Every structure is written in C-alpha cells, then in structure tokens.
Amino acid sequence: MSGHNKWSSIKHKKGAADAKRGKLFTKLIKEITLAAREGGSDLNGNPRLRLAVATAKSNSMPKDNIDRAIKKGSGELDDGNSLEEFTYEGYGPGGVALFLEIVTDNRNRTSADVRHILSKNNGNLGENGCVSWMFDRRGVIGLTGESLDEDAIMEAGLELEGFEDLEVDDDGASATIYTESGSLYKVKDGLEAAGFTVEEARIGYIPQNTIKIEGKKAEQMLRLMDMLEDNEDIVGISANFEIEDAEMERIANL
C-alpha cells in the first residue's frame, strides 16, 4: 500500500473521535450542498447525496444542518454564500506530486492558506496541469470488518460492472476497492448487497506511480498532509509518495 493510501487509511480510521468537529461538519455540509446542486434533493435519485447524508448522520450531524445544506444546494435557500469548486496542483518535499480538490466561498483566502501551508512544509504550488497527468480519476470504496476475506471480496467485486482493483490491509480489518469513476455508487451498492460494510465511497485521484521518501522528507510530508487535511476548504488530497511501514511507525512515535 502506498504511503498516501496508508496515511488516508490511518486518518479515516481515526474518524470523528480525533477530528475538530466544526471543520468536519463544514466539509460534510459542503459535500451535501454540492451533491444537491449537482443532482437534486431526492435522495433516492441522487446517490452522491444519499451517501453524503449517510456520512453526515454517521458523524452525528444534526438533521437541521443536513436539511439546510440540501435546501441550499437545491436552490430552496439562499444564504448569500456561493461555493466554488476548483483544484490546485503542486509539489511537496522530495518532489512529491500534490493534487488538491478545493470547495470554498472565498478563493483569495483559500489560495493564501494553501500557499502558506506548502511553504511552511517545503512545498510549493505549480501551474494547472503540472501534475494532474500523473493521477487517474477513479472511484474509491473503503470496507471494514473482522478478518476480511480477500477472495470473497474479489469474487463479489468481479460480478459488478466497473470494479477494477482491490487492496486489503495487512491486518485484514479494512480493504480499499477501486472502480471506474462512473461506477462508484453501483459498485458500492453491490458490495453492500453482498454483505460487506462500506465505510466510505468517494471519487479520488490515484497516482500512476509513487516516489519513496524517508527521513526528514517523510516527516515533512506527513506534517504537510495533516495541515492540508485540517483546512476546511480542502476536500480532497492526492499525493504520489510512498513510505515504508517501519518508517511510518517511527514517525508516528516521534
């Protein structure tokens, strides 16, 4: 498993218990709003919205917040703040490629924040297109359970159109499924119907190749990832670094 995926897995497992709840809710509200804006307010007919609402509920978001976000996205409510979606591309320590997905109501603020985070951690922004060619847009599904059976997951996945690849963590407690981007929700529903527990489902940008880093650069990279994750305007982070498990554990214990 690449360093970025390992980092993503660790961050996801930590979940709401370690999250700053206000920032977590802000990101969830943005996703609900955008999902409703894109596909309407009907949960049954809008799988992206259905997933966003389920995620919000699993993180104990109040129903009023969810309903307000849906109404804002569908145009029933105008609070004067319009959300803008765009991406930033750049580099982290050791030449690691970074692809950031942004949702914000203030581009100038977000730009200044991202530049500050990168410069503080030996990184920098690049021109649009400088690294996007290094990533493939794919569906990403996270499964959890006790002693997940790789063969059983693969057997179920191969029955589903759009299923592409599978990674199971060494401890067997989680797995990552990769799909064609347009088949994410169909594969998710199919896996749930087969009895698997889906903890997350999202569109992600997966690196075609990875760069192995260690020592100071690895420490800087993980600190950079944490700071980017902590920014409420950054809703997606993709990077092509790889860090050995032993090195990851060393840094975690610093």
CSV table of C-alpha atoms in Angstrom, one decimal:
chain,number,residue,atom,x,y,z
A,1,MET,CA,0.0,0.0,0.0
A,2,SER,CA,1.4,3.4,-0.9
A,3,GLY,CA,2.3,5.9,1.7
A,4,HIS,CA,-0.6,8.2,0.7
A,5,ASN,CA,-3.1,5.4,0.9
A,6,LYS,CA,-1.7,4.2,4.2
A,7,TRP,CA,-1.9,7.8,5.6
A,8,SER,CA,-5.5,8.1,4.3
A,9,SER,CA,-6.4,4.8,5.9
A,10,ILE,CA,-5.0,5.9,9.2
A,11,LYS,CA,-6.7,9.2,9.1
A,12,HIS,CA,-10.0,7.7,8.2
A,13,LYS,CA,-9.9,5.1,10.9
A,14,LYS,CA,-9.3,7.8,13.5
A,15,GLY,CA,-12.5,9.4,12.3
A,16,ALA,CA,-14.6,11.8,14.2
A,17,ALA,CA,-13.1,11.0,17.6
A,18,ASP,CA,-9.9,12.9,16.7
A,19,ALA,CA,-11.5,15.4,14.3
A,20,LYS,CA,-12.2,19.0,15.0
A,21,ARG,CA,-15.9,18.7,14.8
A,22,GLY,CA,-16.6,22.1,13.4
A,23,LYS,CA,-14.2,21.6,10.5
A,24,LEU,CA,-15.5,18.1,9.9
A,25,PHE,CA,-19.1,19.4,9.8
A,26,THR,CA,-18.1,22.2,7.4
A,27,LYS,CA,-16.7,19.7,4.9
A,28,LEU,CA,-19.7,17.4,5.2
A,29,ILE,CA,-22.1,20.3,4.7
A,30,LYS,CA,-20.2,21.4,1.5
A,31,GLU,CA,-20.4,17.9,0.1
A,32,ILE,CA,-24.2,17.7,0.8
A,33,THR,CA,-24.7,21.1,-0.8
A,34,LEU,CA,-22.7,20.3,-3.9
A,35,ALA,CA,-24.4,16.9,-4.2
A,36,ALA,CA,-27.8,18.5,-4.1
A,37,ARG,CA,-26.7,21.2,-6.5
A,38,GLU,CA,-25.5,18.6,-8.9
A,39,GLY,CA,-28.2,16.0,-8.8
A,40,GLY,CA,-31.2,17.5,-6.9
A,41,SER,CA,-32.7,17.0,-3.5
A,42,ASP,CA,-34.2,13.5,-3.9
A,43,LEU,CA,-32.0,11.0,-2.0
A,44,ASN,CA,-33.4,8.0,-3.9
A,45,GLY,CA,-32.5,9.6,-7.3
A,46,ASN,CA,-29.2,11.1,-6.2
A,47,PRO,CA,-26.7,8.5,-5.0
A,48,ARG,CA,-24.0,11.1,-4.2
A,49,LEU,CA,-26.4,13.0,-2.0
A,50,ARG,CA,-27.6,9.8,-0.4
A,51,LEU,CA,-24.0,8.9,0.6
A,52,ALA,CA,-23.2,12.4,1.8
A,53,VAL,CA,-26.3,12.4,4.1
A,54,ALA,CA,-25.4,8.9,5.4
A,55,THR,CA,-21.9,10.0,6.2
A,56,ALA,CA,-23.2,13.2,7.9
A,57,LYS,CA,-25.6,11.1,10.0
A,58,SER,CA,-22.9,8.6,11.0
A,59,ASN,CA,-20.9,11.6,12.3
A,60,SER,CA,-23.9,12.8,14.4
A,61,MET,CA,-24.6,15.9,12.3
A,62,PRO,CA,-28.0,17.4,13.4
A,63,LYS,CA,-30.9,16.9,11.0
A,64,ASP,CA,-31.5,20.7,10.7
A,65,ASN,CA,-27.9,21.1,9.4
A,66,ILE,CA,-28.4,18.4,6.8
A,67,ASP,CA,-31.8,19.8,5.7
A,68,ARG,CA,-30.4,23.3,5.4
A,69,ALA,CA,-27.5,22.1,3.3
A,70,ILE,CA,-29.8,20.2,0.9
A,71,LYS,CA,-32.0,23.2,0.5
A,72,LYS,CA,-29.1,25.5,-0.1
A,73,GLY,CA,-27.8,23.1,-2.8
A,74,SER,CA,-31.1,22.7,-4.5
A,75,GLY,CA,-31.8,26.4,-4.6
A,76,GLU,CA,-34.6,26.5,-2.0
A,77,LEU,CA,-32.4,28.5,0.4
A,78,ASP,CA,-30.0,31.3,-0.5
A,79,ASP,CA,-27.7,32.4,2.3
A,80,GLY,CA,-25.6,34.7,0.1
A,81,ASN,CA,-22.5,32.4,0.1
A,82,SER,CA,-21.9,30.6,-3.2
A,83,LEU,CA,-19.5,27.7,-3.2
A,84,GLU,CA,-16.8,27.4,-5.9
A,85,GLU,CA,-15.0,24.1,-6.9
A,86,PHE,CA,-11.6,24.0,-8.4
A,87,THR,CA,-8.2,22.3,-8.0
A,88,TYR,CA,-4.6,23.2,-7.1
A,89,GLU,CA,-1.5,21.3,-8.2
A,90,GLY,CA,1.9,21.5,-6.7
A,91,TYR,CA,4.8,19.7,-5.1
A,92,GLY,CA,5.7,18.5,-1.6
A,93,PRO,CA,9.0,17.5,0.0
A,94,GLY,CA,11.2,15.4,-2.3
A,95,GLY,CA,9.3,16.3,-5.4
A,96,VAL,CA,6.1,14.5,-4.4
A,97,ALA,CA,3.2,15.5,-6.6
A,98,LEU,CA,0.1,17.0,-5.0
A,99,PHE,CA,-3.4,17.3,-6.4
A,100,LEU,CA,-5.8,19.3,-4.1
A,101,GLU,CA,-9.6,19.5,-4.6
A,102,ILE,CA,-11.0,22.7,-3.2
A,103,VAL,CA,-14.5,23.9,-2.3
A,104,THR,CA,-14.6,27.4,-1.0
A,105,ASP,CA,-16.7,30.6,-0.7
A,106,ASN,CA,-13.5,32.7,-0.8
A,107,ARG,CA,-10.9,31.9,-3.3
A,108,ASN,CA,-8.4,34.5,-2.1
A,109,ARG,CA,-8.5,33.2,1.4
A,110,THR,CA,-8.0,29.6,0.3
A,111,SER,CA,-5.2,30.5,-2.0
A,112,ALA,CA,-3.3,32.3,0.7
A,113,ASP,CA,-3.9,29.5,3.2
A,114,VAL,CA,-2.7,26.8,0.8
A,115,ARG,CA,0.4,28.7,-0.2
A,116,HIS,CA,1.2,29.2,3.5
A,117,ILE,CA,0.8,25.6,4.3
A,118,LEU,CA,3.0,24.5,1.4
A,119,SER,CA,5.8,27.0,2.0
A,120,LYS,CA,5.9,26.0,5.7
A,121,ASN,CA,6.5,22.4,4.8
A,122,ASN,CA,9.0,22.6,1.9
A,123,GLY,CA,6.4,22.5,-0.8
A,124,ASN,CA,5.1,24.9,-3.5
A,125,LEU,CA,2.2,25.4,-5.8
A,126,GLY,CA,2.6,24.7,-9.6
A,127,GLU,CA,0.8,25.6,-12.7
A,128,ASN,CA,-2.5,23.9,-13.6
A,129,GLY,CA,-1.7,20.6,-15.4
A,130,CYS,CA,1.8,20.2,-13.9
A,131,VAL,CA,0.9,17.0,-12.0
A,132,SER,CA,-2.7,16.1,-12.9
A,133,TRP,CA,-1.4,13.8,-15.7
A,134,MET,CA,0.2,11.7,-13.0
A,135,PHE,CA,-3.1,10.7,-11.5
A,136,ASP,CA,-6.1,8.6,-12.6
A,137,ARG,CA,-9.7,9.6,-11.6
A,138,ARG,CA,-11.2,6.5,-10.0
A,139,GLY,CA,-13.9,5.5,-7.5
A,140,VAL,CA,-12.5,4.6,-4.1
A,141,ILE,CA,-14.5,2.4,-1.6
A,142,GLY,CA,-13.4,1.6,1.9
A,143,LEU,CA,-14.6,-1.6,3.5
A,144,THR,CA,-14.3,-2.5,7.2
A,145,GLY,CA,-14.9,-5.7,9.1
A,146,GLU,CA,-13.3,-8.5,11.1
A,147,SER,CA,-10.8,-10.6,9.1
A,148,LEU,CA,-12.0,-9.5,5.7
A,149,ASP,CA,-11.6,-12.3,3.1
A,150,GLU,CA,-9.8,-11.0,0.1
A,151,ASP,CA,-11.0,-13.9,-2.1
A,152,ALA,CA,-14.6,-13.3,-1.1
A,153,ILE,CA,-14.4,-9.5,-1.8
A,154,MET,CA,-12.7,-10.2,-5.2
A,155,GLU,CA,-15.4,-12.8,-6.1
A,156,ALA,CA,-18.2,-10.3,-5.2
A,157,GLY,CA,-16.4,-7.4,-7.0
A,158,LEU,CA,-15.8,-9.2,-10.2
A,159,GLU,CA,-19.6,-9.7,-10.5
A,160,LEU,CA,-20.0,-5.9,-10.5
A,161,GLU,CA,-19.5,-3.8,-13.6
A,162,GLY,CA,-16.9,-1.1,-13.1
A,163,PHE,CA,-14.9,-3.0,-10.4
A,164,GLU,CA,-11.2,-2.6,-11.1
A,165,ASP,CA,-8.9,-3.5,-8.2
A,166,LEU,CA,-8.6,-4.4,-4.6
A,167,GLU,CA,-6.1,-3.8,-1.7
A,168,VAL,CA,-6.6,-5.5,1.7
A,169,ASP,CA,-4.7,-4.1,4.7
A,170,ASP,CA,-2.2,-6.5,6.4
A,171,ASP,CA,-4.4,-6.8,9.5
A,172,GLY,CA,-7.4,-7.8,7.4
A,173,ALA,CA,-9.6,-5.2,9.1
A,174,SER,CA,-10.0,-2.9,6.1
A,175,ALA,CA,-9.9,-3.0,2.4
A,176,THR,CA,-9.8,-0.5,-0.5
A,177,ILE,CA,-11.8,-1.1,-3.7
A,178,TYR,CA,-11.0,0.8,-6.9
A,179,THR,CA,-13.7,1.3,-9.6
A,180,GLU,CA,-14.3,3.2,-12.8
A,181,SER,CA,-15.3,6.7,-11.7
A,182,GLY,CA,-18.7,6.4,-13.2
A,183,SER,CA,-19.4,3.1,-11.5
A,184,LEU,CA,-18.6,4.1,-7.9
A,185,TYR,CA,-22.2,4.1,-6.5
A,186,LYS,CA,-23.3,0.9,-8.4
A,187,VAL,CA,-20.3,-1.0,-7.0
A,188,LYS,CA,-20.8,0.4,-3.5
A,189,ASP,CA,-24.5,-0.7,-3.6
A,190,GLY,CA,-23.5,-4.1,-4.9
A,191,LEU,CA,-20.9,-4.7,-2.2
A,192,GLU,CA,-23.4,-3.7,0.5
A,193,ALA,CA,-25.9,-6.1,-1.0
A,194,ALA,CA,-23.3,-8.8,-0.8
A,195,GLY,CA,-23.0,-8.2,2.9
A,196,PHE,CA,-19.9,-6.0,3.1
A,197,THR,CA,-19.7,-2.9,5.3
A,198,VAL,CA,-18.9,0.2,3.3
A,199,GLU,CA,-17.2,2.9,5.5
A,200,GLU,CA,-16.5,5.4,2.7
A,201,ALA,CA,-17.1,5.8,-1.0
A,202,ARG,CA,-15.7,8.7,-3.0
A,203,ILE,CA,-14.1,9.8,-6.2
A,204,GLY,CA,-10.4,10.1,-5.8
A,205,TYR,CA,-7.2,10.7,-7.9
A,206,ILE,CA,-4.9,7.7,-7.7
A,207,PRO,CA,-1.2,8.1,-8.6
A,208,GLN,CA,0.0,6.1,-11.5
A,209,ASN,CA,3.5,5.8,-9.9
A,210,THR,CA,4.9,6.6,-6.4
A,211,ILE,CA,8.0,8.2,-5.0
A,212,LYS,CA,9.6,6.6,-2.0
A,213,ILE,CA,10.6,9.0,0.7
A,214,GLU,CA,12.1,8.6,4.2
A,215,GLY,CA,13.8,10.5,7.0
A,216,LYS,CA,13.3,14.3,7.1
A,217,LYS,CA,11.4,14.4,3.9
A,218,ALA,CA,8.9,11.8,5.1
A,219,GLU,CA,8.4,13.7,8.4
A,220,GLN,CA,7.8,16.9,6.4
A,221,MET,CA,5.4,15.2,4.0
A,222,LEU,CA,3.2,13.7,6.8
A,223,ARG,CA,3.1,17.0,8.6
A,224,LEU,CA,2.1,18.7,5.3
A,225,MET,CA,-0.7,16.1,4.8
A,226,ASP,CA,-2.0,16.7,8.3
A,227,MET,CA,-2.1,20.5,7.8
A,228,LEU,CA,-3.8,20.2,4.4
A,229,GLU,CA,-6.4,17.8,5.9
A,230,ASP,CA,-7.0,20.3,8.7
A,231,ASN,CA,-8.0,23.0,6.2
A,232,GLU,CA,-11.8,23.1,5.8
A,233,ASP,CA,-11.6,24.3,2.2
A,234,ILE,CA,-9.5,21.3,1.0
A,235,VAL,CA,-11.9,18.4,0.5
A,236,GLY,CA,-9.6,16.1,-1.4
A,237,ILE,CA,-5.9,15.4,-1.2
A,238,SER,CA,-4.0,13.1,-3.6
A,239,ALA,CA,-0.2,12.6,-3.5
A,240,ASN,CA,2.2,10.1,-5.0
A,241,PHE,CA,4.5,9.4,-2.1
A,242,GLU,CA,5.3,6.0,-0.6
A,243,ILE,CA,6.7,5.5,2.9
A,244,GLU,CA,7.7,2.1,4.3
A,245,ASP,CA,5.6,0.8,7.2
A,246,ALA,CA,8.5,0.8,9.6
A,247,GLU,CA,9.3,4.4,8.7
A,248,MET,CA,5.6,5.4,9.2
A,249,GLU,CA,5.6,3.8,12.6
A,250,ARG,CA,8.8,5.6,13.5
A,251,ILE,CA,7.3,9.0,12.6
A,252,ALA,CA,4.1,8.2,14.4
A,253,ASN,CA,6.1,7.7,17.6
A,254,LEU,CA,8.1,11.0,17.4
